Structures are given as C-alpha cells and as structure tokens.
mmCIF file of C-alpha atoms in Angstrom:
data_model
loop_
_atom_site.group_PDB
_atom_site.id
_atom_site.type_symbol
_atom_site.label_atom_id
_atom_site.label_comp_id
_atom_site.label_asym_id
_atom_site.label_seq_id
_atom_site.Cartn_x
_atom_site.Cartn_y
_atom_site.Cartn_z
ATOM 1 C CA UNK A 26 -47.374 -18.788 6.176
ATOM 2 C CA UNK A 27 -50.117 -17.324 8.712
ATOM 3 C CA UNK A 28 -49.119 -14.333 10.305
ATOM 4 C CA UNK A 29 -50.912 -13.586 13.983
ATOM 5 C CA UNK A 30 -52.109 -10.483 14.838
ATOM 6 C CA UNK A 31 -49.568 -10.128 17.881
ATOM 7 C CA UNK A 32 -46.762 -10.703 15.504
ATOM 8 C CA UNK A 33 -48.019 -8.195 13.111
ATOM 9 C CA UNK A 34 -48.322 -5.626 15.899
ATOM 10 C CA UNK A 35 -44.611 -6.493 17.096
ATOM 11 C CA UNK A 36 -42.995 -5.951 13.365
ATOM 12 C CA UNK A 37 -45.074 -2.566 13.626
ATOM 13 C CA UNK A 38 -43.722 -1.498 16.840
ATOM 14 C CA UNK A 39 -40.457 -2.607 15.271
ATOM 15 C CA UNK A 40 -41.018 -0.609 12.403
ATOM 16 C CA UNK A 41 -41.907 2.579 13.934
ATOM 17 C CA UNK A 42 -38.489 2.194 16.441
ATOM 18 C CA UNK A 43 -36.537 1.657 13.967
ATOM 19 C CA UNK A 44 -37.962 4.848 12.404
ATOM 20 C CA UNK A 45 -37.829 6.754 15.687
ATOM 21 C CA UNK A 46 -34.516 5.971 16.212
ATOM 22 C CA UNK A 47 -33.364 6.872 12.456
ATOM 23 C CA UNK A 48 -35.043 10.315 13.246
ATOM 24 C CA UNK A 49 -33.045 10.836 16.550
ATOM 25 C CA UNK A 50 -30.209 10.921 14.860
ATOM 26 C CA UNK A 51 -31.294 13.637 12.336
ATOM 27 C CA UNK A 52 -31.900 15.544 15.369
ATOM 28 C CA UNK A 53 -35.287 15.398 15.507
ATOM 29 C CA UNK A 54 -36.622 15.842 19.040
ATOM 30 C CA UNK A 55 -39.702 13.959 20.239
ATOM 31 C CA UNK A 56 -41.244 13.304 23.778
ATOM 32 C CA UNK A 57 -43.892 11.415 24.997
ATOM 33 C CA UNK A 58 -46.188 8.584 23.238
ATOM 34 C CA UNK A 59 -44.896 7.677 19.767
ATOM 35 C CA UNK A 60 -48.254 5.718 19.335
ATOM 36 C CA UNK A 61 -50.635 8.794 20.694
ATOM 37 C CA UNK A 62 -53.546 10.168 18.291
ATOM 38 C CA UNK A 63 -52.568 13.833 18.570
ATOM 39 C CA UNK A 64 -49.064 14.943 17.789
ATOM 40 C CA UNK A 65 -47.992 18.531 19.388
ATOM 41 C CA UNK A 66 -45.618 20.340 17.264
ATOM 42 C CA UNK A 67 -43.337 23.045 18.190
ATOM 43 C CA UNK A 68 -40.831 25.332 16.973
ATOM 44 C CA UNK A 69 -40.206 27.954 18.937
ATOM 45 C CA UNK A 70 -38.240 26.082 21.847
ATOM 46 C CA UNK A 71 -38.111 27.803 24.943
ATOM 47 C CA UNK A 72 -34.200 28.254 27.316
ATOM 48 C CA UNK A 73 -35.263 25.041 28.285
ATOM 49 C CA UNK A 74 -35.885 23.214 25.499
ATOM 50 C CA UNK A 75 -32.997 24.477 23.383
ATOM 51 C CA UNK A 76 -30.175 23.827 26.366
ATOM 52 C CA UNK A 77 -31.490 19.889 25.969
ATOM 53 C CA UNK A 78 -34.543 19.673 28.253
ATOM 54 C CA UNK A 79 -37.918 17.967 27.482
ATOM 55 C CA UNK A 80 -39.950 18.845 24.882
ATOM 56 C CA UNK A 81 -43.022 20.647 26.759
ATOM 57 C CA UNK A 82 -41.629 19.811 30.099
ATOM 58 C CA UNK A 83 -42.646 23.314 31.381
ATOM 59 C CA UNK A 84 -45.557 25.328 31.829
ATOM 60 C CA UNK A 85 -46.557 24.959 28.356
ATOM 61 C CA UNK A 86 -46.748 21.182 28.904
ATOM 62 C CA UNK A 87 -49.122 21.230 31.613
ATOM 63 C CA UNK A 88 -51.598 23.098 30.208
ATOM 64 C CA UNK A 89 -51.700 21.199 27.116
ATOM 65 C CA UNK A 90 -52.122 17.909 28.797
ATOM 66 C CA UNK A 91 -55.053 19.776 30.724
ATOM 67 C CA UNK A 92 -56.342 21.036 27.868
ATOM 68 C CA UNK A 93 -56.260 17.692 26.068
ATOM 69 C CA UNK A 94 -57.593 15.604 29.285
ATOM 70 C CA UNK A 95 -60.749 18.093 29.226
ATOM 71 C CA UNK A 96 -61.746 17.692 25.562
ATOM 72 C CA UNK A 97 -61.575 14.034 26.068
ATOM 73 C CA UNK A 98 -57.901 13.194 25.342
ATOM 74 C CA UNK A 99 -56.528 9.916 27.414
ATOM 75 C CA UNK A 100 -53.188 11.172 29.580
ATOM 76 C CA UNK A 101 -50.909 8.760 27.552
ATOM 77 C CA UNK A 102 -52.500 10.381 24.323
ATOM 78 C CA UNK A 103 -49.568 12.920 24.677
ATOM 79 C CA UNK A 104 -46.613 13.413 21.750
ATOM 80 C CA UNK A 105 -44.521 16.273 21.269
ATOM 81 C CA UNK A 106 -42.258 17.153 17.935
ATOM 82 C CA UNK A 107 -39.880 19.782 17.385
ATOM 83 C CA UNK A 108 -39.983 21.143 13.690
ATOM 84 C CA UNK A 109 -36.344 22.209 14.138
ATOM 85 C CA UNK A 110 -33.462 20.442 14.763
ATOM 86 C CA UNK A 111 -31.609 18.801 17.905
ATOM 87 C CA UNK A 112 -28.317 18.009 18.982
ATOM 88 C CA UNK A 113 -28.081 15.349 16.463
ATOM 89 C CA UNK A 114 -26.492 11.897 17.424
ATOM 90 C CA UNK A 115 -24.571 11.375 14.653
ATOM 91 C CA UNK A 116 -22.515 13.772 12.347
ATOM 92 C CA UNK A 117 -24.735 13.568 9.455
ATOM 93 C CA UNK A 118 -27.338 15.655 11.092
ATOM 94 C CA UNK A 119 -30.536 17.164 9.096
ATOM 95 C CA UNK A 120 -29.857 20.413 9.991
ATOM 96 C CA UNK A 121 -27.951 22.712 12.660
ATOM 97 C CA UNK A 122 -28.943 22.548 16.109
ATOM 98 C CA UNK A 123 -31.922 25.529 16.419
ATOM 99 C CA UNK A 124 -32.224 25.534 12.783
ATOM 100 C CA UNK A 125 -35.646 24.620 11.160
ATOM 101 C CA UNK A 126 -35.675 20.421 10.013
ATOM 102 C CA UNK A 127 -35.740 19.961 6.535
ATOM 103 C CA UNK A 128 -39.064 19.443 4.649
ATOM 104 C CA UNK A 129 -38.541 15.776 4.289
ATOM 105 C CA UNK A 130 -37.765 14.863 7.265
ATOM 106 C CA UNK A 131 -40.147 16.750 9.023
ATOM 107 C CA UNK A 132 -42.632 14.925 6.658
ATOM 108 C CA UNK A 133 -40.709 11.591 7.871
ATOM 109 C CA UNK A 134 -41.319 11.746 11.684
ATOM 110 C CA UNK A 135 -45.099 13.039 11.117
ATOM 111 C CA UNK A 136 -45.509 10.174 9.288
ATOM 112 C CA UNK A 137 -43.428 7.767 11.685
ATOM 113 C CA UNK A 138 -45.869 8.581 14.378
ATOM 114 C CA UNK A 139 -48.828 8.904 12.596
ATOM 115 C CA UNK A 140 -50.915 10.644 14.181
ATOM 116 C CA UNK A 141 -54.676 11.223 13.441
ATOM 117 C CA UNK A 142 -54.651 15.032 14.594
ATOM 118 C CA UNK A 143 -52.098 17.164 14.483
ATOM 119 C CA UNK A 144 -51.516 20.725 16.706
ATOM 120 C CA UNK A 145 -49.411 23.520 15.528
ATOM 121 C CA UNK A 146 -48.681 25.441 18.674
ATOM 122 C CA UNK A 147 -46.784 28.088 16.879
ATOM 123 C CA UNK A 148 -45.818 30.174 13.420
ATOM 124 C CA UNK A 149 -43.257 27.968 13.023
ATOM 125 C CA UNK A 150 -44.248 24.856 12.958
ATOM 126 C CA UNK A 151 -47.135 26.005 10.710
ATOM 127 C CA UNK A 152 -44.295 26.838 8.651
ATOM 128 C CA UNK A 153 -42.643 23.266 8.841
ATOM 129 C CA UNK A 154 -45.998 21.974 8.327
ATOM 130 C CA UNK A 155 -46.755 24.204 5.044
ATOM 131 C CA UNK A 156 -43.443 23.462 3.721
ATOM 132 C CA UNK A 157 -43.365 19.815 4.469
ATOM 133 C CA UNK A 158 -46.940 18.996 3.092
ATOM 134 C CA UNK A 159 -47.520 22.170 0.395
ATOM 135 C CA UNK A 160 -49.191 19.494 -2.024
ATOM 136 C CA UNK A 161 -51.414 18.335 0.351
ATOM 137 C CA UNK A 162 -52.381 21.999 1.357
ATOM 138 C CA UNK A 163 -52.813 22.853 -2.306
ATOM 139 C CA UNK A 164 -56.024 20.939 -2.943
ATOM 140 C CA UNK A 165 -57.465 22.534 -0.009
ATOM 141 C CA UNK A 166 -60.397 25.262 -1.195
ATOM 142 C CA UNK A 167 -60.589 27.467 1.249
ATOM 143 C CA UNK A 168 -57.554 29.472 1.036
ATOM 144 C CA UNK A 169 -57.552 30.673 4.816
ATOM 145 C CA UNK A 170 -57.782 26.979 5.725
ATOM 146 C CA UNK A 171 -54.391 25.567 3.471
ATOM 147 C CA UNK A 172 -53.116 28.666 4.900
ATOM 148 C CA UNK A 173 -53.319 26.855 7.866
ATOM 149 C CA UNK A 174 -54.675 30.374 9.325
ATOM 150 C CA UNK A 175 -54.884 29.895 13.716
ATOM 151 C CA UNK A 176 -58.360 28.421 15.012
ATOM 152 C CA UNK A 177 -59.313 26.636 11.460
ATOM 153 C CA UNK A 178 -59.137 22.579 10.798
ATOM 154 C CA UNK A 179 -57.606 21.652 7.977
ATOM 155 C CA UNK A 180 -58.053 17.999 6.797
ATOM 156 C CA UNK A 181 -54.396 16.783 5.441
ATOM 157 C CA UNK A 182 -54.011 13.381 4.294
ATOM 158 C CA UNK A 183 -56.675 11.989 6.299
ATOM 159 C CA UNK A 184 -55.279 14.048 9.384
ATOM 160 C CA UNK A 185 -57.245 17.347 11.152
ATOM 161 C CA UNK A 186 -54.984 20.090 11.603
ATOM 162 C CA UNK A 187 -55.114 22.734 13.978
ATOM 163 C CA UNK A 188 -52.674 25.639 13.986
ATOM 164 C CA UNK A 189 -52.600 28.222 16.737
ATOM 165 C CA UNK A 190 -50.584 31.297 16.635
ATOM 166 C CA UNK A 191 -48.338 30.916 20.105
ATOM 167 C CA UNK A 192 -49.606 28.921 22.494
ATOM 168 C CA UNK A 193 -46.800 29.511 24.834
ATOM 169 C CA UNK A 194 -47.249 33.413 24.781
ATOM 170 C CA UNK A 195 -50.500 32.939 25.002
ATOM 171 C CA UNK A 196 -50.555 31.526 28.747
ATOM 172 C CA UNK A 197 -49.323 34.940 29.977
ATOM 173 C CA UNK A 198 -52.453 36.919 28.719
ATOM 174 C CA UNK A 199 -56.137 35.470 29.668
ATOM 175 C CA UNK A 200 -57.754 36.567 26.801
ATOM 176 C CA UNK A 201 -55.241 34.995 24.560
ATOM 177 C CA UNK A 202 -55.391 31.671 27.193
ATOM 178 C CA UNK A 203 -59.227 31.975 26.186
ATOM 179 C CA UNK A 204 -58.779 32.004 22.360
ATOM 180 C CA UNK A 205 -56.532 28.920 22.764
ATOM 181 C CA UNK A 206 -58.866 26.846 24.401
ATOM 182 C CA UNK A 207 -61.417 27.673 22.162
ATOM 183 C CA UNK A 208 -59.462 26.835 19.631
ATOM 184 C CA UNK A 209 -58.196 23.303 21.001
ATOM 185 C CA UNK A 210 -62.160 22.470 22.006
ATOM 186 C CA UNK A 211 -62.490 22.122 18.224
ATOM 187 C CA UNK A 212 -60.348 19.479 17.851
ATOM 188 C CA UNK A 213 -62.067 16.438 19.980
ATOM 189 C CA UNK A 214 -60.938 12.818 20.112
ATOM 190 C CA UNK A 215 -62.011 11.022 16.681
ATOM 191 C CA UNK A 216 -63.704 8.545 18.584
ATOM 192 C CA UNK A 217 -64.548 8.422 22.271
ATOM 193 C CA UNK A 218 -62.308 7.586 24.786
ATOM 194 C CA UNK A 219 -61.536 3.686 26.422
#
C-alpha cells in the first residue's frame, strides 16, 4: 500500500490534534502555532493570564513577537505553553488550576509540538523544564549550562534551549530589556527564513 506524502502530512496533523486536544484537558494552556519552531514557555502567569486570558496576549506578547521577527523569526513562528496548569476540561485534571503541570505531562506537550528551540521566559518554567527533562540535562558538561543558568544554550534532545530569568519584569527596567534581547539574539532561526 503506497502512502502519499499529503496523506502522511494529514495523519500527522491528526496526530498532533489529537495530542493537543488530550493536553487541553489536563489543563495545559497553549496559544498560537502548534507547528511553530520556537516554543515560549511560561510560568509565572500574569492577572490576565490566570483569570482565563491568552497566553502572552499582553505586553509581554508583543515584545516577544518583535523580538522574534528581528532575529529572523516568521510572525506565524509564534507558540506559547504554560508549565502550570489551566482550568482543566475535564475532572481528571493534571494538576490544580495555578499549580505547576506535572513532569510528564509537561514533557508530553513539549514533545506534542515539537519544537526545534525552546524559550524559558521565567524561573519557573526553567523549573518545569529541569524537572521534566533532568536526564537529558544530566549528560550536559557544563554544569552552568544543564543548570539551564539565564543567557546560556543548552542543547536537549536535539532542541537549543534558552532560559531567561523574567522576561516580563524585565520590560519595566531598560537595562534588564537590554540583557533580554541579548540574550534572545543568541537563539536565531535554525535555518533561514521562507
């Protein structure tokens, strides 16, 4: 049985819905491109965020899509994840609304979407990420570096990761805006843009 390429993209797409919609109701929270290189992570939701509103709808948002347009970034290469939990839709959530997702299924929607770079914008989702892929960190050498310590790459599982220590805090204070974008100018598209 031959198998075209279009239907091999459409049972991936499948796929990756199916898994998206599994992880909704875990109360994982997710905006934007599902299929985007770079996935955003978050964990310190802001009054917004935590009453229901988009993930990175605000002012936080905007200047990471600026930030990602200058160093090369297409606008639909945009996806946010929240490394704590949702209003879940079904009873069986992952864990409490607010409340940090569990290991697993952190590791579960990372891997659902895939991404090839990843951007910690806080403490805690470097946390989620440390707990979530400690045996990948582990072979790392440089200790800073599976530390995930702000400002360094680290290479997990064929994916660069970026932490930085606030993001959102940091667009009040213009030396701190400056350390952020000199930060997120090390992490480039893999490959040039269409």
């Amino acid at each position: 049985m031959h198998v075209t390429a279009t239907e091999r993209k459409e049972a991936l797409a499948q796929m990756v819905e199916q898994d998206l919609e599994a992880l909704g109701a875990r109360g994982v929270i997710m905006a934007g491109n599902a299929f985007s290189p770079v996935v955003l992570v978050k964990g310190e939701l802001d009054e917004a965020e935590r009453a229901g509103g988009e993930l990175l709808a605000g002012a936080d948002g905007r200047a990471l899509r600026a930030a990602l347009a200058a160093i090369g970034y297409a606008p639909e290469d945009f996806c946010a994840l929240a490394s704590v939990a949702g209003a879940a839709a079904e009873a069986d959530a992952a864990a409490p609304a607010g409340e940090p997702l569990p290991a697993d299924v952190f590791r579960w929607a990372l891997e659902a979407l895939d991404p090839e770079a990843v951007i910690l914008l806080d403490d805690a989702a470097a946390d989620a990420m440390r707990d979530a892929y400690a045996d990948a960190l582990v072979a790392i050498e440089d200790f800073d570096t599976a530390m995930l310590k702000p400002g360094l790459i680290a290479h997990v599982l064929g994916r660069r990761v970026l932490a930085l220590d606030g993001f959102e805090a940091a667009l009040a204070d213009p030396r701190e805006k400056q350390r952020m974008w000199a930060y997120l100018k090390r992490l480039p598209p893999a490959s040039a843009p269409y």
